[in-house]
PDB file of C-alpha atoms in Angstrom:
ATOM      1  CA  MET A   1     -12.343   3.248 -12.638  1.00 63.00           C
ATOM      2  CA  THR A   2     -11.248   1.290  -8.649  1.00 75.00           C
ATOM      3  CA  HIS A   3      -8.943  -0.798 -11.117  1.00 93.00           C
ATOM      4  CA  THR A   4      -8.394   1.956 -13.899  1.00 95.00           C
ATOM      5  CA  ALA A   5      -6.765   3.789  -9.840  1.00 97.00           C
ATOM      6  CA  ARG A   6      -4.298   0.698  -9.346  1.00 97.00           C
ATOM      7  CA  ARG A   7      -2.730   0.198 -12.847  1.00 97.00           C
ATOM      8  CA  MET A   8      -2.175   4.193 -12.959  1.00 98.00           C
ATOM      9  CA  PHE A   9      -0.941   3.794  -9.536  1.00 98.00           C
ATOM     10  CA  GLU A  10       1.339   1.649 -10.509  1.00 98.00           C
ATOM     11  CA  LEU A  11       2.577   2.722 -14.131  1.00 98.00           C
ATOM     12  CA  LEU A  12       2.850   6.335 -12.309  1.00 98.00           C
ATOM     13  CA  GLU A  13       4.811   5.898  -9.459  1.00 98.00           C
ATOM     14  CA  PRO A  14       8.068   4.545 -10.586  1.00 98.00           C
ATOM     15  CA  ILE A  15       8.492   7.755 -12.018  1.00 98.00           C
ATOM     16  CA  CYS A  16       7.919   9.716  -8.915  1.00 98.00           C
ATOM     17  CA  LEU A  17      10.006   7.324  -7.114  1.00 98.00           C
ATOM     18  CA  VAL A  18      12.674   8.985  -8.522  1.00 98.00           C
ATOM     19  CA  THR A  19      12.933  11.802  -6.235  1.00 98.00           C
ATOM     20  CA  PHE A  20      14.016   9.402  -3.237  1.00 97.00           C
ATOM     21  CA  PHE A  21      15.942   7.122  -4.629  1.00 97.00           C
ATOM     22  CA  ALA A  22      17.831   8.791  -7.776  1.00 98.00           C
ATOM     23  CA  ASP A  23      20.885  11.128  -7.213  1.00 97.00           C
ATOM     24  CA  GLU A  24      19.507  14.317  -9.370  1.00 98.00           C
ATOM     25  CA  CYS A  25      17.160  15.195  -6.498  1.00 98.00           C
ATOM     26  CA  ASN A  26      19.545  15.088  -3.399  1.00 97.00           C
ATOM     27  CA  GLU A  27      23.029  16.461  -5.299  1.00 98.00           C
ATOM     28  CA  GLU A  28      20.110  19.793  -6.087  1.00 98.00           C
ATOM     29  CA  LEU A  29      19.524  19.956  -2.312  1.00 98.00           C
ATOM     30  CA  ALA A  30      21.913  19.273  -0.686  1.00 97.00           C
ATOM     31  CA  ALA A  31      23.433  22.282  -3.098  1.00 97.00           C
ATOM     32  CA  LEU A  32      21.063  24.935  -1.451  1.00 97.00           C
ATOM     33  CA  GLY A  33      22.441  24.200   1.942  1.00 96.00           C
ATOM     34  CA  HIS A  34      20.215  21.250   3.275  1.00 96.00           C
ATOM     35  CA  ARG A  35      22.649  19.006   5.527  1.00 93.00           C
ATOM     36  CA  THR A  36      21.334  15.854   5.111  1.00 95.00           C
ATOM     37  CA  TYR A  37      18.559  13.817   2.771  1.00 95.00           C
ATOM     38  CA  TRP A  38      15.725  14.341   5.555  1.00 95.00           C
ATOM     39  CA  ASP A  39      16.614  18.035   5.644  1.00 96.00           C
ATOM     40  CA  GLY A  40      15.149  18.474   1.436  1.00 97.00           C
ATOM     41  CA  TYR A  41      12.570  15.632   1.470  1.00 97.00           C
ATOM     42  CA  PHE A  42      10.164  18.150   4.698  1.00 97.00           C
ATOM     43  CA  ALA A  43      11.606  21.036   3.177  1.00 97.00           C
ATOM     44  CA  SER A  44      10.913  20.182  -0.276  1.00 98.00           C
ATOM     45  CA  ARG A  45       7.402  18.318  -0.169  1.00 98.00           C
ATOM     46  CA  ALA A  46       6.204  20.290   2.059  1.00 98.00           C
ATOM     47  CA  ALA A  47       7.218  23.091   0.333  1.00 97.00           C
ATOM     48  CA  PRO A  48       3.584  24.079  -1.731  1.00 97.00           C
ATOM     49  CA  LEU A  49       1.882  24.296   1.715  1.00 96.00           C
ATOM     50  CA  GLY A  50       4.075  27.852   2.664  1.00 94.00           C
ATOM     51  CA  ARG A  51       5.659  28.258   5.325  1.00 94.00           C
ATOM     52  CA  VAL A  52       3.486  26.146   8.062  1.00 96.00           C
ATOM     53  CA  PRO A  53       4.656  24.992  11.029  1.00 96.00           C
ATOM     54  CA  ALA A  54       5.340  20.880  11.853  1.00 97.00           C
ATOM     55  CA  GLN A  55       2.074  19.645  13.592  1.00 97.00           C
ATOM     56  CA  VAL A  56       0.870  21.063  10.341  1.00 97.00           C
ATOM     57  CA  VAL A  57       3.113  18.695   8.036  1.00 97.00           C
ATOM     58  CA  HIS A  58       3.241  16.036  10.828  1.00 96.00           C
ATOM     59  CA  ALA A  59      -0.718  16.342  10.369  1.00 96.00           C
ATOM     60  CA  ALA A  60      -0.290  16.155   6.502  1.00 97.00           C
ATOM     61  CA  PHE A  61       2.092  13.398   5.816  1.00 97.00           C
ATOM     62  CA  TYR A  62       0.822  11.507   8.556  1.00 96.00           C
ATOM     63  CA  SER A  63       2.859   8.388   8.416  1.00 91.00           C
ATOM     64  CA  PHE A  64       5.959   9.620  10.702  1.00 90.00           C
ATOM     65  CA  ALA A  65       6.513   9.291  13.977  1.00 88.00           C
ATOM     66  CA  ASP A  66       6.024  12.012  16.462  1.00 88.00           C
ATOM     67  CA  GLY A  67       8.455  14.927  16.357  1.00 91.00           C
ATOM     68  CA  GLU A  68       9.955  13.447  13.291  1.00 92.00           C
ATOM     69  CA  ALA A  69       8.797  17.131  11.343  1.00 95.00           C
ATOM     70  CA  ALA A  70      10.027  19.061  14.109  1.00 97.00           C
ATOM     71  CA  ARG A  71      13.585  18.223  13.430  1.00 95.00           C
ATOM     72  CA  HIS A  72      13.703  19.619  10.063  1.00 96.00           C
ATOM     73  CA  ILE A  73      10.261  22.512   9.994  1.00 96.00           C
ATOM     74  CA  PRO A  74      11.166  25.173  10.160  1.00 95.00           C
ATOM     75  CA  SER A  75      14.575  25.022  10.346  1.00 95.00           C
ATOM     76  CA  ALA A  76      15.012  23.397   7.226  1.00 93.00           C
ATOM     77  CA  TRP A  77      13.372  26.483   5.532  1.00 91.00           C
ATOM     78  CA  GLU A  78      15.466  29.694   7.554  1.00 91.00           C
ATOM     79  CA  THR A  79      18.020  30.075   5.567  1.00 90.00           C
ATOM     80  CA  ILE A  80      16.833  28.187   2.105  1.00 96.00           C
ATOM     81  CA  PRO A  81      13.392  30.197   1.191  1.00 95.00           C
ATOM     82  CA  PRO A  82      10.228  26.709   0.549  1.00 96.00           C
ATOM     83  CA  GLU A  83      10.429  27.955  -3.399  1.00 96.00           C
ATOM     84  CA  ALA A  84      14.220  26.989  -3.777  1.00 97.00           C
ATOM     85  CA  SER A  85      13.845  23.532  -2.179  1.00 97.00           C
ATOM     86  CA  LEU A  86      10.456  23.174  -4.632  1.00 98.00           C
ATOM     87  CA  ALA A  87      12.561  24.394  -8.091  1.00 98.00           C
ATOM     88  CA  ALA A  88      15.721  22.194  -7.253  1.00 98.00           C
ATOM     89  CA  ARG A  89      13.449  18.940  -6.057  1.00 98.00           C
ATOM     90  CA  GLU A  90      11.783  19.693  -9.553  1.00 98.00           C
ATOM     91  CA  ARG A  91      14.787  19.504 -11.804  1.00 98.00           C
ATOM     92  CA  GLY A  92      16.645  17.262  -9.565  1.00 98.00           C
ATOM     93  CA  SER A  93      13.606  15.261 -10.195  1.00 98.00           C
ATOM     94  CA  ALA A  94      13.077  15.381 -13.852  1.00 98.00           C
ATOM     95  CA  ALA A  95      16.915  15.782 -14.489  1.00 98.00           C
ATOM     96  CA  SER A  96      16.428  11.523 -12.836  1.00 98.00           C
ATOM     97  CA  VAL A  97      14.098  10.580 -15.322  1.00 98.00           C
ATOM     98  CA  ARG A  98      15.450  11.635 -18.074  1.00 98.00           C
ATOM     99  CA  ARG A  99      18.906   9.976 -17.972  1.00 98.00           C
ATOM    100  CA  ILE A 100      17.302   6.438 -17.053  1.00 98.00           C
ATOM    101  CA  LEU A 101      15.084   7.144 -19.916  1.00 98.00           C
ATOM    102  CA  GLY A 102      17.642   8.012 -22.378  1.00 98.00           C
ATOM    103  CA  ASP A 103      17.333  10.409 -25.389  1.00 97.00           C
ATOM    104  CA  GLU A 104      15.266   8.744 -27.661  1.00 97.00           C
ATOM    105  CA  LEU A 105      12.534   7.968 -25.239  1.00 98.00           C
ATOM    106  CA  ALA A 106      12.374  10.971 -22.970  1.00 98.00           C
ATOM    107  CA  ARG A 107      12.143  12.759 -26.419  1.00 98.00           C
ATOM    108  CA  SER A 108       9.838  10.584 -28.318  1.00 98.00           C
ATOM    109  CA  PRO A 109       6.001  11.725 -28.829  1.00 98.00           C
ATOM    110  CA  GLY A 110       4.652   8.867 -26.489  1.00 98.00           C
ATOM    111  CA  LEU A 111       6.243  10.520 -23.890  1.00 98.00           C
ATOM    112  CA  LEU A 112       4.214  14.119 -24.958  1.00 98.00           C
ATOM    113  CA  ARG A 113       1.324  12.169 -25.068  1.00 98.00           C
ATOM    114  CA  ALA A 114       1.593  10.806 -22.082  1.00 98.00           C
ATOM    115  CA  ALA A 115       2.340  14.081 -20.516  1.00 98.00           C
ATOM    116  CA  ASP A 116      -0.432  15.257 -21.775  1.00 98.00           C
ATOM    117  CA  LEU A 117      -2.829  13.545 -20.516  1.00 98.00           C
ATOM    118  CA  THR A 118      -1.202  12.496 -16.889  1.00 98.00           C
ATOM    119  CA  THR A 119      -1.510  16.275 -16.869  1.00 98.00           C
ATOM    120  CA  LYS A 120      -5.577  16.456 -17.612  1.00 98.00           C
ATOM    121  CA  ALA A 121      -6.293  14.223 -14.812  1.00 98.00           C
ATOM    122  CA  ALA A 122      -4.186  15.540 -12.487  1.00 98.00           C
ATOM    123  CA  THR A 123      -5.376  19.015 -12.665  1.00 97.00           C
ATOM    124  CA  GLY A 124      -8.798  17.772 -13.457  1.00 90.00           C
ATOM    125  CA  ALA A 125      -9.716  16.406  -9.709  1.00 94.00           C
ATOM    126  CA  PRO A 126     -12.319  17.940  -7.033  1.00 92.00           C
ATOM    127  CA  MET A 127      -9.557  19.057  -4.561  1.00 96.00           C
ATOM    128  CA  ASP A 128     -12.095  19.008  -1.134  1.00 95.00           C
ATOM    129  CA  GLY A 129     -10.177  16.956   1.513  1.00 95.00           C
ATOM    130  CA  ARG A 130      -6.593  16.966  -0.304  1.00 97.00           C
ATOM    131  CA  VAL A 131      -4.057  18.775   1.845  1.00 97.00           C
ATOM    132  CA  MET A 132      -1.604  17.653   0.034  1.00 98.00           C
ATOM    133  CA  TYR A 133      -2.376  17.734  -3.709  1.00 98.00           C
ATOM    134  CA  ALA A 134      -4.150  20.645  -3.426  1.00 98.00           C
ATOM    135  CA  GLY A 135      -0.846  22.106  -2.035  1.00 98.00           C
ATOM    136  CA  MET A 136       1.084  20.758  -5.838  1.00 98.00           C
ATOM    137  CA  ARG A 137      -2.156  22.225  -7.047  1.00 97.00           C
ATOM    138  CA  THR A 138      -0.607  25.744  -6.449  1.00 97.00           C
ATOM    139  CA  VAL A 139       2.670  25.092  -8.234  1.00 97.00           C
ATOM    140  CA  ALA A 140       2.858  26.069 -11.664  1.00 97.00           C
ATOM    141  CA  VAL A 141       2.828  23.319 -14.172  1.00 98.00           C
ATOM    142  CA  PRO A 142       6.156  22.778 -15.811  1.00 98.00           C
ATOM    143  CA  SER A 143       6.753  23.653 -19.649  1.00 97.00           C
ATOM    144  CA  ASP A 144       8.756  21.003 -20.521  1.00 98.00           C
ATOM    145  CA  PRO A 145       7.139  17.209 -21.238  1.00 98.00           C
ATOM    146  CA  VAL A 146       9.184  14.649 -18.984  1.00 98.00           C
ATOM    147  CA  ALA A 147       9.579  17.126 -16.359  1.00 98.00           C
ATOM    148  CA  ARG A 148       5.660  17.751 -17.096  1.00 98.00           C
ATOM    149  CA  LEU A 149       5.290  14.000 -16.846  1.00 98.00           C
ATOM    150  CA  TRP A 150       6.698  14.053 -13.440  1.00 98.00           C
ATOM    151  CA  HIS A 151       5.322  17.096 -11.931  1.00 98.00           C
ATOM    152  CA  SER A 152       1.496  15.434 -12.931  1.00 98.00           C
ATOM    153  CA  ALA A 153       2.446  11.470 -11.817  1.00 98.00           C
ATOM    154  CA  THR A 154       3.728  13.137  -8.234  1.00 98.00           C
ATOM    155  CA  MET A 155       0.182  15.476  -7.701  1.00 98.00           C
ATOM    156  CA  LEU A 156      -1.737  12.407  -8.304  1.00 98.00           C
ATOM    157  CA  ARG A 157       0.457  10.523  -6.146  1.00 98.00           C
ATOM    158  CA  GLU A 158      -0.443  12.694  -3.757  1.00 98.00           C
ATOM    159  CA  HIS A 159      -4.052  12.994  -4.548  1.00 98.00           C
ATOM    160  CA  ARG A 160      -3.878   9.450  -3.929  1.00 98.00           C
ATOM    161  CA  GLY A 161      -1.974   9.511  -0.719  1.00 98.00           C
ATOM    162  CA  ASP A 162      -4.238  12.031   1.300  1.00 98.00           C
ATOM    163  CA  GLY A 163      -7.193   9.178   0.238  1.00 98.00           C
ATOM    164  CA  HIS A 164      -4.848   6.894   1.846  1.00 98.00           C
ATOM    165  CA  VAL A 165      -4.710   8.958   5.017  1.00 98.00           C
ATOM    166  CA  ALA A 166      -8.621   8.831   4.862  1.00 98.00           C
ATOM    167  CA  ALA A 167      -8.999   5.127   4.940  1.00 98.00           C
ATOM    168  CA  LEU A 168      -6.666   4.686   7.054  1.00 98.00           C
ATOM    169  CA  LEU A 169      -8.121   7.397   9.708  1.00 97.00           C
ATOM    170  CA  GLY A 170     -11.570   5.662   8.989  1.00 97.00           C
ATOM    171  CA  ALA A 171      -9.786   2.542  10.186  1.00 98.00           C
ATOM    172  CA  ARG A 172      -8.390   3.905  13.282  1.00 97.00           C
ATOM    173  CA  ILE A 173      -4.775   2.914  11.985  1.00 97.00           C
ATOM    174  CA  GLY A 174      -2.149   5.527  13.160  1.00 95.00           C
ATOM    175  CA  GLY A 175       1.189   6.488  10.719  1.00 93.00           C
ATOM    176  CA  THR A 176       3.764   4.103  12.578  1.00 93.00           C
ATOM    177  CA  GLN A 177       0.914   1.544  12.634  1.00 95.00           C
ATOM    178  CA  ALA A 178       0.809   1.689   8.726  1.00 96.00           C
ATOM    179  CA  HIS A 179       4.261   1.083   8.248  1.00 94.00           C
ATOM    180  CA  VAL A 180       3.733  -2.235  10.496  1.00 95.00           C
ATOM    181  CA  LEU A 181       1.293  -3.209   8.130  1.00 96.00           C
ATOM    182  CA  GLU A 182       2.794  -2.032   4.913  1.00 95.00           C
ATOM    183  CA  ALA A 183       6.056  -4.217   6.583  1.00 95.00           C
ATOM    184  CA  LEU A 184       3.866  -7.936   6.610  1.00 96.00           C
ATOM    185  CA  ALA A 185       1.869  -6.911   3.425  1.00 96.00           C
ATOM    186  CA  GLN A 186       5.483  -6.801   1.668  1.00 95.00           C
ATOM    187  CA  GLY A 187       6.312 -10.099   3.834  1.00 96.00           C
ATOM    188  CA  ILE A 188       8.954  -8.231   5.728  1.00 95.00           C
ATOM    189  CA  HIS A 189       9.579  -9.800   9.048  1.00 95.00           C
ATOM    190  CA  PRO A 190      10.019  -8.707  11.981  1.00 94.00           C
ATOM    191  CA  PRO A 191       8.283  -5.972  10.930  1.00 94.00           C
ATOM    192  CA  GLU A 192      10.482  -3.358  13.229  1.00 92.00           C
ATOM    193  CA  SER A 193      13.131  -3.912  10.639  1.00 93.00           C
ATOM    194  CA  PHE A 194      11.163  -2.797   8.122  1.00 92.00           C
ATOM    195  CA  GLY A 195      13.345   0.581   6.858  1.00 86.00           C
ATOM    196  CA  ARG A 196      10.444   3.463   8.084  1.00 84.00           C
ATOM    197  CA  LEU A 197      10.649   1.954  11.182  1.00 89.00           C
ATOM    198  CA  HIS A 198      13.621  -0.151  12.006  1.00 87.00           C
ATOM    199  CA  HIS A 199      14.805   3.224  13.752  1.00 88.00           C
ATOM    200  CA  LEU A 200      12.371   3.877  16.034  1.00 90.00           C
ATOM    201  CA  PRO A 201      12.792   4.168  19.961  1.00 91.00           C
ATOM    202  CA  LYS A 202      12.388   0.150  20.451  1.00 92.00           C
ATOM    203  CA  LEU A 203       9.721   0.612  23.178  1.00 93.00           C
ATOM    204  CA  ARG A 204       7.307   2.827  20.997  1.00 91.00           C
ATOM    205  CA  LEU A 205       7.844   0.225  18.292  1.00 93.00           C
ATOM    206  CA  ALA A 206       6.615  -2.297  21.092  1.00 94.00           C
ATOM    207  CA  ALA A 207       4.478  -0.217  22.422  1.00 94.00           C
ATOM    208  CA  VAL A 208       3.157  -0.400  18.317  1.00 94.00           C
ATOM    209  CA  MET A 209       2.491  -3.818  17.707  1.00 95.00           C
ATOM    210  CA  ALA A 210       1.055  -4.012  21.083  1.00 96.00           C
ATOM    211  CA  GLY A 211      -2.014  -1.363  19.727  1.00 96.00           C
ATOM    212  CA  LEU A 212      -2.252  -3.594  17.600  1.00 97.00           C
ATOM    213  CA  ARG A 213      -2.452  -7.017  19.257  1.00 97.00           C
ATOM    214  CA  GLU A 214      -4.475  -5.694  21.589  1.00 97.00           C
ATOM    215  CA  ARG A 215      -7.065  -5.206  17.901  1.00 97.00           C
ATOM    216  CA  GLY A 216      -6.027  -8.939  16.879  1.00 98.00           C
ATOM    217  CA  LEU A 217      -4.412  -7.934  13.104  1.00 98.00           C
ATOM    218  CA  VAL A 218      -0.927  -9.105  14.313  1.00 97.00           C
ATOM    219  CA  ASP A 219      -0.705 -12.628  16.111  1.00 97.00           C
ATOM    220  CA  ALA A 220       2.141 -13.086  18.970  1.00 96.00           C
ATOM    221  CA  ASP A 221       4.736 -13.788  16.941  1.00 95.00           C
ATOM    222  CA  GLY A 222       4.188 -10.732  15.069  1.00 95.00           C
ATOM    223  CA  ARG A 223       2.397 -11.606  11.810  1.00 96.00           C
ATOM    224  CA  PHE A 224      -0.895 -11.285  10.553  1.00 97.00           C
ATOM    225  CA  THR A 225      -3.967 -12.217  11.266  1.00 97.00           C
ATOM    226  CA  GLU A 226      -6.698 -12.995   9.555  1.00 97.00           C
ATOM    227  CA  ALA A 227      -8.504 -10.219  10.728  1.00 98.00           C
ATOM    228  CA  GLY A 228      -5.781  -8.121  10.515  1.00 97.00           C
ATOM    229  CA  ARG A 229      -5.136  -8.707   6.662  1.00 97.00           C
ATOM    230  CA  GLU A 230      -8.512  -8.279   5.756  1.00 98.00           C
ATOM    231  CA  LEU A 231      -8.080  -5.022   7.533  1.00 98.00           C
ATOM    232  CA  LYS A 232      -5.186  -4.041   5.383  1.00 98.00           C
ATOM    233  CA  GLN A 233      -7.039  -5.182   2.143  1.00 97.00           C
ATOM    234  CA  ARG A 234     -10.302  -3.136   3.408  1.00 98.00           C
ATOM    235  CA  ILE A 235      -7.753  -0.601   3.566  1.00 98.00           C
ATOM    236  CA  GLU A 236      -6.064  -0.773   0.009  1.00 97.00           C
ATOM    237  CA  ALA A 237      -9.748  -1.156  -1.779  1.00 97.00           C
ATOM    238  CA  LEU A 238     -10.551   1.861  -0.369  1.00 97.00           C
ATOM    239  CA  THR A 239      -7.584   3.894  -1.282  1.00 98.00           C
ATOM    240  CA  ASP A 240      -7.860   3.040  -4.621  1.00 97.00           C
ATOM    241  CA  GLU A 241     -11.638   3.749  -4.917  1.00 97.00           C
ATOM    242  CA  LEU A 242     -10.808   7.628  -3.090  1.00 97.00           C
ATOM    243  CA  ALA A 243      -8.343   7.501  -6.457  1.00 97.00           C
ATOM    244  CA  ALA A 244      -9.965   6.726  -8.908  1.00 97.00           C
ATOM    245  CA  PRO A 245     -11.299  10.445  -9.866  1.00 97.00           C
ATOM    246  CA  PRO A 246      -9.246  11.921 -10.938  1.00 97.00           C
ATOM    247  CA  TYR A 247      -9.325   9.299 -14.685  1.00 97.00           C
ATOM    248  CA  ASP A 248     -13.421  10.354 -14.747  1.00 96.00           C
ATOM    249  CA  ALA A 249     -11.537  13.331 -16.908  1.00 97.00           C
ATOM    250  CA  LEU A 250     -10.154  10.893 -18.913  1.00 97.00           C
ATOM    251  CA  SER A 251     -12.305   9.124 -21.750  1.00 97.00           C
ATOM    252  CA  PRO A 252     -11.812   5.321 -22.842  1.00 97.00           C
ATOM    253  CA  ALA A 253     -10.106   6.164 -25.042  1.00 98.00           C
ATOM    254  CA  GLU A 254      -7.671   8.197 -23.673  1.00 98.00           C
ATOM    255  CA  LEU A 255      -7.050   6.067 -20.755  1.00 97.00           C
ATOM    256  CA  ASP A 256      -6.038   3.617 -23.125  1.00 97.00           C
ATOM    257  CA  GLU A 257      -3.317   5.843 -25.085  1.00 98.00           C
ATOM    258  CA  LEU A 258      -1.792   6.508 -21.844  1.00 98.00           C
ATOM    259  CA  VAL A 259      -1.418   3.433 -20.541  1.00 98.00           C
ATOM    260  CA  THR A 260       0.375   2.795 -24.048  1.00 98.00           C
ATOM    261  CA  GLU A 261       2.408   5.238 -23.789  1.00 98.00           C
ATOM    262  CA  LEU A 262       3.483   4.773 -20.032  1.00 98.00           C
ATOM    263  CA  GLU A 263       3.853   0.927 -19.870  1.00 98.00           C
ATOM    264  CA  PRO A 264       7.451   1.336 -21.766  1.00 98.00           C
ATOM    265  CA  ILE A 265       8.720   4.413 -19.235  1.00 98.00           C
ATOM    266  CA  THR A 266       7.933   2.612 -16.408  1.00 98.00           C
ATOM    267  CA  ALA A 267       9.040  -0.206 -17.927  1.00 98.00           C
ATOM    268  CA  LYS A 268      12.727   1.278 -18.305  1.00 98.00           C
ATOM    269  CA  LEU A 269      12.475   2.797 -14.552  1.00 98.00           C
ATOM    270  CA  VAL A 270      11.165  -0.241 -13.210  1.00 98.00           C
ATOM    271  CA  ALA A 271      13.733  -1.980 -14.392  1.00 98.00           C
ATOM    272  CA  ALA A 272      16.469   0.491 -13.812  1.00 98.00           C
ATOM    273  CA  GLY A 273      14.771   0.890  -9.636  1.00 98.00           C
ATOM    274  CA  SER A 274      13.814   4.121 -10.550  1.00 98.00           C
ATOM    275  CA  ARG A 275      17.834   4.697  -9.925  1.00 97.00           C
TER     276      ARG A 275
END
């Protein structure tokens, strides 16, 4: 099932990424009145949690630097209800998937079946300890097949993300440190140039790198040590293990069918860069 969880991540992640890469979601959120991309991001992604304070959003999202959530929450909700932002995210994301896939694939029996099976997996996992996933479980599943596929893929993404946070905590890796390890795993050097890091104050980045060096996870040149590479691999393996339970809801035949139906969908999205 660990292999299954990794394969499903590979197949479902391009569906979720339209939310962040394609234009339609951002346009929908801007039309509501959100002033920046990040206002819309925080307002819509955190919306299933309700009107919680910035500290709760920061804890649940985990990977943002101190103070980043507070720049957007709760101000992004002051004139725009969380429910409106959530609905805009769904509309825009589904519109992106539909545009990229084209009418023939978006209306195909294969997509309908993929949406049904993904939803079966996404709605059958335990919620204990899964804050973001539990929040998404409170949101009504859309009836439209394209929207349902995106929604259920996003539920599974949040489920996996909650498990990833648990794996990082167990390894004593903070959110910003996690971005350094991910940058190095992607071959980005210096890791401080990674898109999720480069905007942070230089002193903050220097402290993060110093902490990783003290633990022997990166060397003086800011590259992985063997210990750092092994730790990153252990975190990813545990993340896969913790992401497996939703797929227990599917029989082996259903899992095979889901992979078969998702492959052409994912291929089209990957070819377009989920944009």
